[in-house]
Amino acid sequence: MMSDVDRDFWSWALVRYETEEVRDYLLGLQQQHGLIILEAMFLAWLGGRGKFLTSEAWGVLRQRISPWVDCVVLPLRQQRVVWGQNPQRLEDRCALLRLELEAEKTLAQILCGAVDVDALTREEECIAHNLRHLPELPSADLINRLETLLGR
């Protein structure tokens, strides 16, 4: 069952992801740099609320989500891509999309449970700071663009 924090983050992420410009940019980063979209969105969500994520807290977060991402999210995504290239697997691909959404929802819960959001240091908006933890975002330009898109 989702907590209030889980629901707040999940709702925020869904609203942002519905914006075509945001979705296209995030999917491009995922494809080009291996970005875990929901992780980046979580860091931006925290930063937009003035929640400063330390390197230690990010390390714990990454450690907590890695098994779920590596063993569930990425294999589902990879299979969906393979089946997306085969018109005879359209029904199966749709079923995988539903499973992938549930896996992402679980990932949101893992993210929210990985850190004590209320205990994080309060700063002014610190989206860029939090996003800098992600090695999948190798340049300030990528971080700044993502901060602009997700900070709305």
Short mmCIF file of C-alpha atoms in Angstrom, two decimals:
data_model
loop_
_atom_site.label_atom_id
_atom_site.label_comp_id
_atom_site.label_asym_id
_atom_site.label_seq_id
_atom_site.Cartn_x
_atom_site.Cartn_y
_atom_site.Cartn_z
CA MET A 1 0.00 0.00 0.00
CA MET A 2 1.25 3.46 -0.88
CA SER A 3 2.01 6.01 1.83
CA ASP A 4 1.15 9.71 1.52
CA VAL A 5 4.73 10.44 0.43
CA ASP A 6 4.55 7.65 -2.18
CA ARG A 7 1.26 8.98 -3.55
CA ASP A 8 2.50 12.57 -3.58
CA PHE A 9 5.64 11.65 -5.52
CA TRP A 10 3.82 9.23 -7.85
CA SER A 11 1.18 11.84 -8.71
CA TRP A 12 3.82 14.51 -9.30
CA ALA A 13 5.81 12.14 -11.54
CA LEU A 14 2.77 11.15 -13.61
CA VAL A 15 1.78 14.78 -14.21
CA ARG A 16 5.32 15.67 -15.32
CA TYR A 17 5.64 12.58 -17.52
CA GLU A 18 2.39 13.40 -19.35
CA THR A 19 4.07 16.50 -20.77
CA GLU A 20 5.41 15.49 -24.19
CA GLU A 21 8.55 17.63 -23.96
CA VAL A 22 9.45 16.16 -20.55
CA ARG A 23 8.69 12.59 -21.62
CA ASP A 24 10.70 12.88 -24.85
CA TYR A 25 13.70 14.38 -23.04
CA LEU A 26 13.65 11.74 -20.31
CA LEU A 27 13.29 8.90 -22.81
CA GLY A 28 16.21 10.32 -24.79
CA LEU A 29 18.36 10.38 -21.66
CA GLN A 30 17.27 6.84 -20.87
CA GLN A 31 18.20 5.63 -24.33
CA GLN A 32 21.46 7.58 -24.67
CA HIS A 33 22.79 7.47 -21.10
CA GLY A 34 20.95 4.66 -19.31
CA LEU A 35 19.06 7.06 -17.04
CA ILE A 36 16.54 5.52 -14.67
CA ILE A 37 13.77 8.03 -15.28
CA LEU A 38 11.92 7.57 -12.03
CA GLU A 39 15.14 7.93 -10.02
CA ALA A 40 15.90 11.25 -11.73
CA MET A 41 12.33 12.38 -11.19
CA PHE A 42 12.55 11.45 -7.49
CA LEU A 43 15.74 13.49 -7.06
CA ALA A 44 14.11 16.45 -8.81
CA TRP A 45 10.94 16.06 -6.73
CA LEU A 46 13.00 16.10 -3.53
CA GLY A 47 15.00 19.11 -4.73
CA GLY A 48 11.86 21.00 -5.70
CA ARG A 49 10.70 20.57 -2.11
CA GLY A 50 14.00 21.89 -0.82
CA LYS A 51 15.18 18.44 0.31
CA PHE A 52 18.97 18.31 -0.03
CA LEU A 53 20.23 14.78 -0.75
CA THR A 54 23.71 14.04 0.57
CA SER A 55 26.09 11.70 -1.23
CA GLU A 56 25.61 9.18 1.56
CA ALA A 57 21.81 9.28 1.27
CA TRP A 58 22.05 8.95 -2.51
CA GLY A 59 24.35 5.93 -2.10
CA VAL A 60 21.80 4.26 0.17
CA LEU A 61 19.02 5.10 -2.27
CA ARG A 62 20.95 3.68 -5.23
CA GLN A 63 21.81 0.55 -3.27
CA ARG A 64 18.16 0.02 -2.32
CA ILE A 65 16.75 0.44 -5.83
CA SER A 66 19.44 -1.41 -7.80
CA PRO A 67 18.13 -4.96 -7.28
CA TRP A 68 14.60 -3.96 -8.35
CA VAL A 69 15.85 -1.94 -11.31
CA ASP A 70 18.33 -4.59 -12.48
CA CYS A 71 16.11 -7.65 -11.99
CA VAL A 72 12.63 -6.30 -12.74
CA VAL A 73 12.44 -2.88 -14.43
CA LEU A 74 15.22 -3.27 -17.00
CA PRO A 75 14.29 -6.83 -18.11
CA LEU A 76 10.64 -5.79 -18.56
CA ARG A 77 11.72 -2.75 -20.59
CA GLN A 78 14.10 -4.79 -22.73
CA GLN A 79 11.47 -7.41 -23.50
CA ARG A 80 8.90 -4.73 -24.35
CA VAL A 81 11.34 -3.20 -26.83
CA VAL A 82 12.00 -6.59 -28.45
CA TRP A 83 8.28 -7.35 -28.71
CA GLY A 84 7.61 -3.83 -29.99
CA GLN A 85 9.49 -4.76 -33.13
CA ASN A 86 7.19 -7.72 -33.78
CA PRO A 87 3.62 -6.81 -34.84
CA GLN A 88 2.43 -10.31 -33.85
CA ARG A 89 3.39 -9.61 -30.21
CA LEU A 90 1.25 -6.45 -29.86
CA GLU A 91 -1.04 -7.98 -27.21
CA ASP A 92 1.94 -9.29 -25.25
CA ARG A 93 3.62 -5.90 -25.50
CA CYS A 94 0.51 -4.22 -24.07
CA ALA A 95 0.53 -6.67 -21.16
CA LEU A 96 4.21 -5.88 -20.57
CA LEU A 97 3.41 -2.17 -20.53
CA ARG A 98 0.93 -2.78 -17.72
CA LEU A 99 3.51 -4.84 -15.82
CA GLU A 100 6.14 -2.18 -16.40
CA LEU A 101 3.84 0.49 -14.96
CA GLU A 102 3.29 -1.64 -11.84
CA ALA A 103 7.05 -2.19 -11.57
CA GLU A 104 7.59 1.58 -11.80
CA LYS A 105 4.97 2.16 -9.11
CA THR A 106 6.81 -0.29 -6.85
CA LEU A 107 10.06 1.50 -7.69
CA ALA A 108 8.43 4.77 -6.55
CA GLN A 109 7.62 3.11 -3.22
CA ILE A 110 11.18 1.81 -2.89
CA LEU A 111 12.58 5.26 -3.66
CA CYS A 112 10.34 6.93 -1.10
CA GLY A 113 11.21 4.31 1.50
CA ALA A 114 14.95 4.46 0.87
CA VAL A 115 15.38 7.84 2.54
CA ASP A 116 13.61 9.57 5.40
CA VAL A 117 12.26 12.48 3.38
CA ASP A 118 11.30 14.45 6.48
CA ALA A 119 14.80 14.11 7.95
CA LEU A 120 16.61 15.48 4.89
CA THR A 121 18.25 18.87 5.30
CA ARG A 122 16.04 21.72 4.20
CA GLU A 123 17.58 24.04 1.60
CA GLU A 124 16.25 26.35 -1.01
CA GLU A 125 15.21 24.54 -4.16
CA CYS A 126 18.10 22.17 -4.88
CA ILE A 127 17.04 20.17 -7.92
CA ALA A 128 20.35 20.56 -9.78
CA HIS A 129 22.33 19.58 -6.68
CA ASN A 130 20.34 16.36 -6.30
CA LEU A 131 20.53 15.52 -10.01
CA ARG A 132 24.34 15.86 -9.94
CA HIS A 133 24.47 12.58 -8.01
CA LEU A 134 23.45 10.70 -11.16
CA PRO A 135 26.44 9.47 -13.15
CA GLU A 136 24.05 9.01 -16.08
CA LEU A 137 23.88 12.82 -16.39
CA PRO A 138 27.47 13.59 -17.43
CA SER A 139 27.14 17.29 -18.15
CA ALA A 140 25.82 20.46 -16.55
CA ASP A 141 23.77 21.15 -19.70
CA LEU A 142 21.82 17.90 -19.28
CA ILE A 143 21.25 18.62 -15.59
CA ASN A 144 20.17 22.21 -16.20
CA ARG A 145 17.74 21.19 -18.93
CA LEU A 146 16.25 18.48 -16.74
CA GLU A 147 16.00 20.92 -13.82
CA THR A 148 14.12 23.35 -16.05
CA LEU A 149 11.71 20.67 -17.31
CA LEU A 150 11.02 19.02 -13.96
CA GLY A 151 11.10 22.14 -11.83
CA ARG A 152 7.93 23.55 -13.35
#
